PDB file of C-alpha atoms in Angstrom:
ATOM      1  CA  MET O1001      85.042  63.942  74.513  1.00 57.00           C
ATOM      2  CA  LEU O1002      85.761  68.016  74.782  1.00 64.00           C
ATOM      3  CA  ALA O1003      89.223  67.399  74.771  1.00 66.00           C
ATOM      4  CA  GLY O1004      89.339  65.215  71.578  1.00 73.00           C
ATOM      5  CA  GLU O1005      87.130  67.845  70.011  1.00 78.00           C
ATOM      6  CA  ILE O1006      89.337  70.739  70.316  1.00 81.00           C
ATOM      7  CA  GLY O1007      92.635  68.935  68.992  1.00 79.00           C
ATOM      8  CA  GLU O1008      90.595  67.629  65.935  1.00 81.00           C
ATOM      9  CA  THR O1009      88.746  70.834  65.282  1.00 87.00           C
ATOM     10  CA  TYR O1010      92.196  72.644  65.480  1.00 87.00           C
ATOM     11  CA  GLY O1011      93.548  71.827  62.603  1.00 86.00           C
ATOM     12  CA  GLN O1012      90.542  72.589  60.762  1.00 87.00           C
ATOM     13  CA  LEU O1013      91.092  76.115  62.522  1.00 87.00           C
ATOM     14  CA  ARG O1014      94.378  77.026  61.429  1.00 88.00           C
ATOM     15  CA  GLN O1015      93.560  75.784  57.710  1.00 87.00           C
ATOM     16  CA  GLU O1016      90.340  78.202  57.619  1.00 86.00           C
ATOM     17  CA  ILE O1017      92.444  81.326  58.990  1.00 88.00           C
ATOM     18  CA  ALA O1018      95.425  79.802  56.603  1.00 86.00           C
ATOM     19  CA  LYS O1019      92.790  81.014  53.328  1.00 85.00           C
ATOM     20  CA  LYS O1020      93.436  85.022  54.131  1.00 85.00           C
ATOM     21  CA  ILE O1021      97.005  84.073  56.269  1.00 85.00           C
ATOM     22  CA  ILE O1022      99.950  82.842  54.973  1.00 84.00           C
ATOM     23  CA  GLY O1023     102.819  81.714  57.718  1.00 82.00           C
ATOM     24  CA  GLN O1024     102.964  82.996  60.728  1.00 84.00           C
ATOM     25  CA  GLU O1025     101.421  79.846  62.371  1.00 86.00           C
ATOM     26  CA  SER O1026     103.504  80.371  66.059  1.00 88.00           C
ATOM     27  CA  ILE O1027     101.447  83.652  66.012  1.00 89.00           C
ATOM     28  CA  ILE O1028      98.438  82.696  65.308  1.00 89.00           C
ATOM     29  CA  GLU O1029      98.884  79.183  67.588  1.00 91.00           C
ATOM     30  CA  GLY O1030      99.493  81.864  70.490  1.00 91.00           C
ATOM     31  CA  LEU O1031      96.466  84.017  70.154  1.00 91.00           C
ATOM     32  CA  VAL O1032      94.577  80.910  70.149  1.00 91.00           C
ATOM     33  CA  VAL O1033      96.433  79.733  73.279  1.00 93.00           C
ATOM     34  CA  ALA O1034      95.636  82.679  75.216  1.00 93.00           C
ATOM     35  CA  LEU O1035      92.170  82.767  74.274  1.00 92.00           C
ATOM     36  CA  ILE O1036      91.109  79.859  75.210  1.00 91.00           C
ATOM     37  CA  SER O1037      93.952  80.195  78.306  1.00 92.00           C
ATOM     38  CA  ARG O1038      91.262  83.741  79.300  1.00 92.00           C
ATOM     39  CA  GLY O1039      94.798  85.483  78.901  1.00 91.00           C
ATOM     40  CA  HIS O1040      94.902  88.894  76.359  1.00 92.00           C
ATOM     41  CA  ALA O1041      97.904  89.147  74.123  1.00 93.00           C
ATOM     42  CA  LEU O1042     100.434  92.197  72.917  1.00 91.00           C
ATOM     43  CA  MET O1043     101.394  91.977  69.307  1.00 90.00           C
ATOM     44  CA  ILE O1044     104.613  93.494  68.443  1.00 88.00           C
ATOM     45  CA  GLY O1045     105.928  94.456  64.585  1.00 83.00           C
ATOM     46  CA  VAL O1046     106.431  96.592  62.117  1.00 78.00           C
ATOM     47  CA  PRO O1047     103.556  98.566  60.616  1.00 76.00           C
ATOM     48  CA  GLY O1048     102.112  95.986  57.157  1.00 76.00           C
ATOM     49  CA  LEU O1049     102.167  92.998  58.691  1.00 77.00           C
ATOM     50  CA  ALA O1050      99.044  92.294  58.403  1.00 78.00           C
ATOM     51  CA  LYS O1051      98.530  92.059  62.057  1.00 82.00           C
ATOM     52  CA  THR O1052      95.293  93.728  62.044  1.00 83.00           C
ATOM     53  CA  LEU O1053      94.054  91.077  59.118  1.00 84.00           C
ATOM     54  CA  ILE O1054      95.639  88.181  61.630  1.00 86.00           C
ATOM     55  CA  VAL O1055      93.288  89.293  64.184  1.00 86.00           C
ATOM     56  CA  SER O1056      90.076  89.633  61.929  1.00 87.00           C
ATOM     57  CA  THR O1057      90.665  86.402  60.722  1.00 88.00           C
ATOM     58  CA  VAL O1058      90.471  84.933  63.575  1.00 88.00           C
ATOM     59  CA  SER O1059      87.631  86.344  64.663  1.00 89.00           C
ATOM     60  CA  GLU O1060      85.602  85.084  61.381  1.00 88.00           C
ATOM     61  CA  ALA O1061      87.101  81.409  62.205  1.00 90.00           C
ATOM     62  CA  LEU O1062      85.572  81.656  66.080  1.00 90.00           C
ATOM     63  CA  GLU O1063      82.847  83.257  64.994  1.00 88.00           C
ATOM     64  CA  LEU O1064      83.070  85.977  67.560  1.00 89.00           C
ATOM     65  CA  SER O1065      82.160  89.872  67.842  1.00 90.00           C
ATOM     66  CA  PHE O1066      85.217  92.167  66.158  1.00 91.00           C
ATOM     67  CA  SER O1067      86.069  95.414  66.510  1.00 91.00           C
ATOM     68  CA  ARG O1068      88.778  97.684  65.936  1.00 91.00           C
ATOM     69  CA  ILE O1069      89.909 100.718  68.013  1.00 90.00           C
ATOM     70  CA  GLN O1070      93.116 102.860  66.729  1.00 90.00           C
ATOM     71  CA  PHE O1071      94.932 104.496  69.744  1.00 88.00           C
ATOM     72  CA  THR O1072      95.620 108.091  68.750  1.00 86.00           C
ATOM     73  CA  PRO O1073      97.331 110.871  71.199  1.00 87.00           C
ATOM     74  CA  ASP O1074      93.535 112.503  71.469  1.00 88.00           C
ATOM     75  CA  LEU O1075      90.874 109.304  72.127  1.00 88.00           C
ATOM     76  CA  MET O1076      89.310 109.355  75.455  1.00 88.00           C
ATOM     77  CA  PRO O1077      88.484 106.574  77.988  1.00 86.00           C
ATOM     78  CA  SER O1078      85.025 107.048  76.790  1.00 86.00           C
ATOM     79  CA  ASP O1079      85.788 106.509  73.350  1.00 88.00           C
ATOM     80  CA  ILE O1080      87.337 102.792  74.232  1.00 88.00           C
ATOM     81  CA  THR O1081      84.819 102.021  77.045  1.00 87.00           C
ATOM     82  CA  GLY O1082      81.487 104.250  76.403  1.00 84.00           C
ATOM     83  CA  THR O1083      79.330 106.978  77.420  1.00 82.00           C
ATOM     84  CA  GLU O1084      76.159 108.618  78.890  1.00 79.00           C
ATOM     85  CA  ILE O1085      73.798 110.058  76.274  1.00 80.00           C
ATOM     86  CA  LEU O1086      70.421 112.390  77.592  1.00 75.00           C
ATOM     87  CA  GLU O1087      67.510 111.096  75.732  1.00 73.00           C
ATOM     88  CA  GLU O1088      64.174 112.030  75.718  1.00 69.00           C
ATOM     89  CA  ASP O1089      61.044 109.716  75.508  1.00 69.00           C
ATOM     90  CA  GLU O1090      58.665 110.666  71.978  1.00 71.00           C
ATOM     91  CA  GLU O1091      55.418 110.104  74.021  1.00 74.00           C
ATOM     92  CA  THR O1092      56.142 111.392  77.764  1.00 74.00           C
ATOM     93  CA  ARG O1093      58.871 113.545  76.872  1.00 71.00           C
ATOM     94  CA  VAL O1094      60.983 112.475  79.955  1.00 74.00           C
ATOM     95  CA  ARG O1095      64.675 112.910  79.400  1.00 75.00           C
ATOM     96  CA  ARG O1096      67.127 110.031  80.860  1.00 76.00           C
ATOM     97  CA  PHE O1097      70.222 109.214  80.352  1.00 73.00           C
ATOM     98  CA  HIS O1098      71.027 106.237  78.548  1.00 73.00           C
ATOM     99  CA  PHE O1099      74.613 104.447  78.363  1.00 78.00           C
ATOM    100  CA  MET O1100      76.129 103.667  74.078  1.00 84.00           C
ATOM    101  CA  LYS O1101      78.352 100.993  75.133  1.00 86.00           C
ATOM    102  CA  GLY O1102      81.428 101.807  73.139  1.00 86.00           C
ATOM    103  CA  PRO O1103      83.751  99.444  70.853  1.00 90.00           C
ATOM    104  CA  ILE O1104      85.047  97.599  73.840  1.00 91.00           C
ATOM    105  CA  PHE O1105      82.093  96.092  74.172  1.00 91.00           C
ATOM    106  CA  SER O1106      83.175  93.273  71.754  1.00 91.00           C
ATOM    107  CA  SER O1107      84.476  89.511  72.073  1.00 91.00           C
ATOM    108  CA  MET O1108      87.962  90.207  70.435  1.00 91.00           C
ATOM    109  CA  VAL O1109      89.212  93.522  70.373  1.00 91.00           C
ATOM    110  CA  LEU O1110      92.568  94.953  68.713  1.00 91.00           C
ATOM    111  CA  ALA O1111      93.982  97.758  70.422  1.00 89.00           C
ATOM    112  CA  ASP O1112      95.989  98.752  67.644  1.00 88.00           C
ATOM    113  CA  GLU O1113      99.142 101.088  68.576  1.00 87.00           C
ATOM    114  CA  ILE O1114      98.184 101.331  72.269  1.00 86.00           C
ATOM    115  CA  ASN O1115     101.366 103.317  73.037  1.00 83.00           C
ATOM    116  CA  ARG O1116     100.194 106.021  71.198  1.00 84.00           C
ATOM    117  CA  THR O1117      97.621 107.044  73.507  1.00 84.00           C
ATOM    118  CA  PRO O1118      98.183 108.638  76.938  1.00 83.00           C
ATOM    119  CA  PRO O1119      98.203 106.573  80.248  1.00 83.00           C
ATOM    120  CA  LYS O1120      94.556 107.669  81.217  1.00 85.00           C
ATOM    121  CA  THR O1121      93.483 105.942  78.338  1.00 85.00           C
ATOM    122  CA  GLN O1122      95.774 102.897  78.172  1.00 84.00           C
ATOM    123  CA  ALA O1123      94.263 102.113  82.074  1.00 83.00           C
ATOM    124  CA  ALA O1124      90.944 102.410  80.686  1.00 84.00           C
ATOM    125  CA  LEU O1125      91.431  99.740  78.315  1.00 85.00           C
ATOM    126  CA  LEU O1126      93.654  97.480  81.090  1.00 83.00           C
ATOM    127  CA  GLU O1127      91.513  98.589  83.915  1.00 82.00           C
ATOM    128  CA  ALA O1128      88.893  96.464  81.819  1.00 86.00           C
ATOM    129  CA  MET O1129      90.616  93.619  80.201  1.00 86.00           C
ATOM    130  CA  GLN O1130      91.473  93.276  84.239  1.00 85.00           C
ATOM    131  CA  GLU O1131      87.785  93.543  85.481  1.00 85.00           C
ATOM    132  CA  ARG O1132      86.233  92.475  82.085  1.00 89.00           C
ATOM    133  CA  LYS O1133      83.899  95.243  83.526  1.00 87.00           C
ATOM    134  CA  VAL O1134      82.920  98.902  82.704  1.00 86.00           C
ATOM    135  CA  THR O1135      81.943 101.447  85.026  1.00 80.00           C
ATOM    136  CA  SER O1136      80.229 104.577  84.061  1.00 75.00           C
ATOM    137  CA  SER O1137      78.422 106.929  86.302  1.00 72.00           C
ATOM    138  CA  GLY O1138      78.710 104.387  89.364  1.00 74.00           C
ATOM    139  CA  LYS O1139      76.894 101.295  86.959  1.00 80.00           C
ATOM    140  CA  ARG O1140      78.687  98.173  85.836  1.00 84.00           C
ATOM    141  CA  TYR O1141      78.108  96.909  82.519  1.00 84.00           C
ATOM    142  CA  ASN O1142      79.816  92.982  82.105  1.00 88.00           C
ATOM    143  CA  LEU O1143      81.706  92.787  79.060  1.00 90.00           C
ATOM    144  CA  PRO O1144      81.263  90.121  76.281  1.00 89.00           C
ATOM    145  CA  ASP O1145      81.830  86.178  77.469  1.00 88.00           C
ATOM    146  CA  PRO O1146      84.536  85.592  75.647  1.00 90.00           C
ATOM    147  CA  PHE O1147      86.376  88.540  75.970  1.00 92.00           C
ATOM    148  CA  PHE O1148      89.916  88.772  74.003  1.00 91.00           C
ATOM    149  CA  VAL O1149      92.052  91.965  74.020  1.00 91.00           C
ATOM    150  CA  LEU O1150      95.029  92.007  71.344  1.00 90.00           C
ATOM    151  CA  ALA O1151      97.397  95.148  71.525  1.00 89.00           C
ATOM    152  CA  THR O1152     100.101  95.666  68.736  1.00 87.00           C
ATOM    153  CA  GLN O1153     103.193  98.157  68.886  1.00 84.00           C
ATOM    154  CA  ASN O1154     105.553  99.862  66.565  1.00 78.00           C
ATOM    155  CA  PRO O1155     108.859  98.654  68.236  1.00 73.00           C
ATOM    156  CA  VAL O1156     110.362 101.481  65.276  1.00 65.00           C
ATOM    157  CA  GLU O1157     109.285 104.590  65.776  1.00 62.00           C
ATOM    158  CA  GLN O1158     109.004 105.911  69.706  1.00 60.00           C
ATOM    159  CA  GLU O1159     108.503 109.662  68.694  1.00 58.00           C
ATOM    160  CA  GLY O1160     104.966 110.897  71.138  1.00 55.00           C
ATOM    161  CA  THR O1161     104.617 107.521  72.376  1.00 67.00           C
ATOM    162  CA  TYR O1162     103.539 106.462  75.901  1.00 68.00           C
ATOM    163  CA  SER O1163     105.361 103.541  77.059  1.00 76.00           C
ATOM    164  CA  LEU O1164     103.671 100.831  78.758  1.00 77.00           C
ATOM    165  CA  PRO O1165     104.681 100.654  82.399  1.00 74.00           C
ATOM    166  CA  GLU O1166     105.825  97.200  83.750  1.00 77.00           C
ATOM    167  CA  ALA O1167     102.973  96.572  85.836  1.00 75.00           C
ATOM    168  CA  GLN O1168     100.487  96.977  82.746  1.00 78.00           C
ATOM    169  CA  LEU O1169     102.704  95.057  80.487  1.00 82.00           C
ATOM    170  CA  ASP O1170     102.107  92.311  83.629  1.00 84.00           C
ATOM    171  CA  ARG O1171      98.720  92.233  82.870  1.00 86.00           C
ATOM    172  CA  PHE O1172      99.216  90.878  79.198  1.00 90.00           C
ATOM    173  CA  MET O1173      99.572  86.854  78.864  1.00 92.00           C
ATOM    174  CA  PHE O1174     101.691  86.796  75.590  1.00 92.00           C
ATOM    175  CA  SER O1175     104.016  89.299  73.703  1.00 91.00           C
ATOM    176  CA  LEU O1176     104.138  88.247  70.060  1.00 90.00           C
ATOM    177  CA  ASN O1177     106.795  89.153  68.197  1.00 89.00           C
ATOM    178  CA  VAL O1178     105.736  89.228  64.685  1.00 86.00           C
ATOM    179  CA  GLY O1179     108.655  88.751  61.687  1.00 84.00           C
ATOM    180  CA  TYR O1180     109.134  89.439  58.266  1.00 86.00           C
ATOM    181  CA  PRO O1181     107.727  86.284  56.246  1.00 84.00           C
ATOM    182  CA  SER O1182     109.945  84.106  54.511  1.00 86.00           C
ATOM    183  CA  GLU O1183     110.653  84.830  50.753  1.00 89.00           C
ATOM    184  CA  ILE O1184     108.448  82.062  49.950  1.00 91.00           C
ATOM    185  CA  ASP O1185     105.943  83.130  52.233  1.00 87.00           C
ATOM    186  CA  GLU O1186     106.489  86.970  50.786  1.00 86.00           C
ATOM    187  CA  PHE O1187     106.361  85.514  47.223  1.00 90.00           C
ATOM    188  CA  ASN O1188     102.686  83.819  48.238  1.00 86.00           C
ATOM    189  CA  ILE O1189     101.166  86.958  49.774  1.00 84.00           C
ATOM    190  CA  VAL O1190     102.133  89.161  46.595  1.00 87.00           C
ATOM    191  CA  ARG O1191     100.856  86.531  44.412  1.00 85.00           C
ATOM    192  CA  ARG O1192      97.314  85.739  46.763  1.00 84.00           C
ATOM    193  CA  THR O1193      96.693  89.925  47.612  1.00 81.00           C
ATOM    194  CA  THR O1194      97.151  91.163  43.812  1.00 83.00           C
ATOM    195  CA  SER O1195      94.962  88.469  41.990  1.00 80.00           C
ATOM    196  CA  PRO O1196      91.184  88.459  42.475  1.00 77.00           C
ATOM    197  CA  GLU O1197      91.168  85.213  44.735  1.00 71.00           C
ATOM    198  CA  ASN O1198      88.297  86.532  47.568  1.00 73.00           C
ATOM    199  CA  SER O1199      88.272  83.886  50.302  1.00 77.00           C
ATOM    200  CA  VAL O1200      85.718  82.874  52.237  1.00 82.00           C
ATOM    201  CA  ILE O1201      86.445  81.833  55.896  1.00 83.00           C
ATOM    202  CA  THR O1202      83.968  79.305  57.353  1.00 85.00           C
ATOM    203  CA  PRO O1203      83.613  79.389  61.090  1.00 85.00           C
ATOM    204  CA  ILE O1204      84.422  76.530  63.210  1.00 86.00           C
ATOM    205  CA  TRP O1205      84.817  77.216  66.343  1.00 88.00           C
ATOM    206  CA  ASN O1206      81.788  79.797  67.952  1.00 88.00           C
ATOM    207  CA  ALA O1207      81.333  81.843  71.757  1.00 88.00           C
ATOM    208  CA  GLN O1208      79.697  78.789  72.973  1.00 90.00           C
ATOM    209  CA  LYS O1209      82.816  76.338  71.912  1.00 89.00           C
ATOM    210  CA  VAL O1210      85.672  78.649  73.373  1.00 89.00           C
ATOM    211  CA  LEU O1211      83.972  78.891  76.653  1.00 90.00           C
ATOM    212  CA  SER O1212      83.751  74.980  76.867  1.00 89.00           C
ATOM    213  CA  PHE O1213      87.453  74.941  75.966  1.00 90.00           C
ATOM    214  CA  GLN O1214      87.865  77.728  78.547  1.00 90.00           C
ATOM    215  CA  GLU O1215      86.571  75.859  81.475  1.00 91.00           C
ATOM    216  CA  LEU O1216      88.398  72.380  79.761  1.00 90.00           C
ATOM    217  CA  VAL O1217      91.640  73.883  80.136  1.00 91.00           C
ATOM    218  CA  ARG O1218      90.987  74.541  83.763  1.00 91.00           C
ATOM    219  CA  GLU O1219      90.149  71.412  84.403  1.00 90.00           C
ATOM    220  CA  ILE O1220      93.223  69.390  83.144  1.00 90.00           C
ATOM    221  CA  PRO O1221      95.388  68.016  85.667  1.00 91.00           C
ATOM    222  CA  VAL O1222      98.774  68.898  85.972  1.00 93.00           C
ATOM    223  CA  ALA O1223     102.142  66.831  87.401  1.00 94.00           C
ATOM    224  CA  ASP O1224     103.920  68.509  90.136  1.00 94.00           C
ATOM    225  CA  ASN O1225     106.911  68.371  88.517  1.00 95.00           C
ATOM    226  CA  VAL O1226     105.573  70.286  85.643  1.00 95.00           C
ATOM    227  CA  ILE O1227     104.577  73.221  88.241  1.00 95.00           C
ATOM    228  CA  GLU O1228     107.999  72.686  89.680  1.00 95.00           C
ATOM    229  CA  PHE O1229     109.795  73.234  86.586  1.00 95.00           C
ATOM    230  CA  ALA O1230     107.563  76.346  85.657  1.00 95.00           C
ATOM    231  CA  VAL O1231     107.961  77.978  89.258  1.00 95.00           C
ATOM    232  CA  LYS O1232     111.965  76.938  89.069  1.00 94.00           C
ATOM    233  CA  LEU O1233     112.194  79.201  85.370  1.00 94.00           C
ATOM    234  CA  VAL O1234     110.298  81.876  86.956  1.00 94.00           C
ATOM    235  CA  ARG O1235     112.452  82.138  90.261  1.00 94.00           C
ATOM    236  CA  GLU O1236     115.408  81.775  87.888  1.00 93.00           C
ATOM    237  CA  THR O1237     114.682  84.741  86.088  1.00 92.00           C
ATOM    238  CA  ARG O1238     114.749  87.015  89.279  1.00 91.00           C
ATOM    239  CA  PRO O1239     118.287  88.041  90.847  1.00 89.00           C
ATOM    240  CA  GLU O1240     117.321  87.734  94.224  1.00 89.00           C
ATOM    241  CA  THR O1241     116.718  84.216  93.479  1.00 88.00           C
ATOM    242  CA  THR O1242     118.448  82.419  90.786  1.00 86.00           C
ATOM    243  CA  THR O1243     121.836  80.770  90.652  1.00 86.00           C
ATOM    244  CA  ASN O1244     122.909  81.897  87.274  1.00 86.00           C
ATOM    245  CA  ASN O1245     125.582  84.644  88.103  1.00 88.00           C
ATOM    246  CA  GLN O1246     124.869  85.648  84.242  1.00 88.00           C
ATOM    247  CA  VAL O1247     120.812  86.700  85.298  1.00 86.00           C
ATOM    248  CA  LYS O1248     122.324  87.963  88.274  1.00 89.00           C
ATOM    249  CA  LYS O1249     124.683  90.177  86.467  1.00 89.00           C
ATOM    250  CA  PHE O1250     121.928  91.384  83.808  1.00 90.00           C
ATOM    251  CA  VAL O1251     118.523  90.989  84.917  1.00 89.00           C
ATOM    252  CA  THR O1252     116.585  94.196  87.340  1.00 90.00           C
ATOM    253  CA  TRP O1253     113.946  92.727  88.054  1.00 88.00           C
ATOM    254  CA  GLY O1254     112.451  89.315  86.670  1.00 88.00           C
ATOM    255  CA  ALA O1255     109.130  87.827  86.087  1.00 89.00           C
ATOM    256  CA  GLY O1256     106.448  87.708  89.055  1.00 89.00           C
ATOM    257  CA  PRO O1257     103.857  85.020  90.362  1.00 90.00           C
ATOM    258  CA  ARG O1258     101.475  86.016  87.264  1.00 91.00           C
ATOM    259  CA  ALA O1259     104.076  84.319  84.970  1.00 93.00           C
ATOM    260  CA  SER O1260     103.869  81.146  86.803  1.00 94.00           C
ATOM    261  CA  GLN O1261     100.660  80.911  86.541  1.00 94.00           C
ATOM    262  CA  TYR O1262     100.560  81.802  83.318  1.00 95.00           C
ATOM    263  CA  LEU O1263     103.157  78.868  82.193  1.00 95.00           C
ATOM    264  CA  ILE O1264     101.193  76.354  83.505  1.00 96.00           C
ATOM    265  CA  LEU O1265      97.803  77.435  81.808  1.00 95.00           C
ATOM    266  CA  ALA O1266      98.945  78.341  78.343  1.00 95.00           C
ATOM    267  CA  ALA O1267     101.197  75.021  78.518  1.00 95.00           C
ATOM    268  CA  LYS O1268      97.616  73.360  78.977  1.00 94.00           C
ATOM    269  CA  ALA O1269      96.006  75.051  76.043  1.00 93.00           C
ATOM    270  CA  ARG O1270      98.946  74.021  74.035  1.00 92.00           C
ATOM    271  CA  ALA O1271      98.687  70.832  75.149  1.00 91.00           C
ATOM    272  CA  LEU O1272      94.862  70.146  74.230  1.00 90.00           C
ATOM    273  CA  LEU O1273      95.537  71.836  71.096  1.00 90.00           C
ATOM    274  CA  TYR O1274      97.633  69.058  70.139  1.00 88.00           C
ATOM    275  CA  GLY O1275      95.447  65.969  71.411  1.00 85.00           C
ATOM    276  CA  LEU O1276      97.412  65.327  74.877  1.00 85.00           C
ATOM    277  CA  ASN O1277      95.684  65.000  77.760  1.00 85.00           C
ATOM    278  CA  THR O1278      97.951  67.116  80.029  1.00 89.00           C
ATOM    279  CA  PRO O1279     100.966  69.150  79.568  1.00 92.00           C
ATOM    280  CA  THR O1280     104.821  68.290  79.873  1.00 92.00           C
ATOM    281  CA  SER O1281     107.494  70.635  80.495  1.00 92.00           C
ATOM    282  CA  ASP O1282     108.041  71.176  76.559  1.00 92.00           C
ATOM    283  CA  ASP O1283     104.641  72.763  76.876  1.00 92.00           C
ATOM    284  CA  VAL O1284     105.849  75.115  79.482  1.00 94.00           C
ATOM    285  CA  ALA O1285     109.177  75.544  77.398  1.00 92.00           C
ATOM    286  CA  GLN O1286     108.016  75.852  74.238  1.00 91.00           C
ATOM    287  CA  ILE O1287     105.790  78.857  75.445  1.00 92.00           C
ATOM    288  CA  ALA O1288     108.165  80.600  77.957  1.00 93.00           C
ATOM    289  CA  TYR O1289     109.276  82.990  75.644  1.00 93.00           C
ATOM    290  CA  PRO O1290     106.482  84.936  74.616  1.00 93.00           C
ATOM    291  CA  ILE O1291     105.241  84.816  78.485  1.00 94.00           C
ATOM    292  CA  LEU O1292     108.553  85.873  79.954  1.00 93.00           C
ATOM    293  CA  GLN O1293     110.291  87.935  77.407  1.00 91.00           C
ATOM    294  CA  HIS O1294     107.983  90.989  78.236  1.00 90.00           C
ATOM    295  CA  ARG O1295     108.439  90.537  82.155  1.00 91.00           C
ATOM    296  CA  ILE O1296     112.412  90.416  82.415  1.00 89.00           C
ATOM    297  CA  ILE O1297     113.700  93.909  82.876  1.00 89.00           C
ATOM    298  CA  THR O1298     117.457  94.287  81.723  1.00 88.00           C
ATOM    299  CA  SER O1299     120.672  96.350  83.272  1.00 87.00           C
ATOM    300  CA  PHE O1300     122.720  98.970  81.556  1.00 89.00           C
ATOM    301  CA  ALA O1301     124.843  96.286  81.277  1.00 87.00           C
ATOM    302  CA  ALA O1302     122.831  93.378  79.194  1.00 85.00           C
ATOM    303  CA  GLU O1303     122.162  96.362  76.990  1.00 85.00           C
ATOM    304  CA  ALA O1304     126.167  97.381  76.708  1.00 86.00           C
ATOM    305  CA  GLU O1305     126.871  93.604  75.664  1.00 87.00           C
ATOM    306  CA  GLY O1306     123.735  92.866  73.465  1.00 85.00           C
ATOM    307  CA  MET O1307     121.897  90.915  76.100  1.00 88.00           C
ATOM    308  CA  THR O1308     117.996  90.243  75.325  1.00 89.00           C
ATOM    309  CA  PRO O1309     115.721  88.591  77.557  1.00 89.00           C
ATOM    310  CA  GLU O1310     115.143  86.114  74.437  1.00 91.00           C
ATOM    311  CA  LYS O1311     118.800  85.517  75.137  1.00 90.00           C
ATOM    312  CA  ILE O1312     118.643  85.314  79.040  1.00 90.00           C
ATOM    313  CA  ILE O1313     115.373  82.594  78.802  1.00 91.00           C
ATOM    314  CA  ASP O1314     117.544  80.959  76.503  1.00 90.00           C
ATOM    315  CA  LEU O1315     119.885  80.482  79.293  1.00 87.00           C
ATOM    316  CA  LEU O1316     117.997  79.181  81.427  1.00 90.00           C
ATOM    317  CA  ILE O1317     115.981  76.993  78.813  1.00 88.00           C
ATOM    318  CA  LYS O1318     119.159  75.433  77.268  1.00 76.00           C
ATOM    319  CA  PRO O1319     121.808  75.561  80.283  1.00 59.00           C
TER     320      PRO O1319
END
């Protein structure tokens, strides 16, 4: 019953989001898949492509609390997680420390331009993503459930940035490339945003629904041949275990076991969104790009010959 509900309501969810977001269907699908798989996502795109609006609109349609953190070089870990402040009781005059929660205590957190802040602050966010808890003065504070982090990066301007190490990139389930809209989409964007129209989003899901769907994703059965396809695909990205000579030539490091896990979880979630009771190898192939592209480290030879991670995945999925 719940499996049928998620497929039926996903169409309504997309209709609501479309009131404010024109196009970007694959990005929205990726965000929803990551959310109900209990993953996090990284969005890469130049400024002005409505990345913030996409996330805030999705949070409205899901009725989840939302916060946006603008990452800057002077941002401190406590600016994200929260800090202890000294308070005095008006009646007893007793002073005690009180933890003031930071903006990370929201169900959907937009980490805008995550590569603009130093590694120490990045690490605080990434630790919270992994543990789903925040530690302050020896005390642990649980983050909201559901909890979803979406970080953005500008791929063009790299001056004064701190690139995420591969180990930290691996914490993100998806890496989503936000491209320019088509001509007709851009026409509709301009027409809509320059008129007095003010669309109101009606929530389709809520936090409890999202939690139920997250549990359902884990319960969905998967055929062994689909798991074998996912595992083989990931192992083929590694120079040590691949049978593809071009991968051996152009790849320095391939995807780790976490990619295999994410492929199956995302395939399950995607199947549910389209009303299927179990995923197929095609579901794995469809979500392979955003899961694998930031986990494949190419060599200097690849850079010289224009061989990108996306082309490597093409070789493996479409031999």
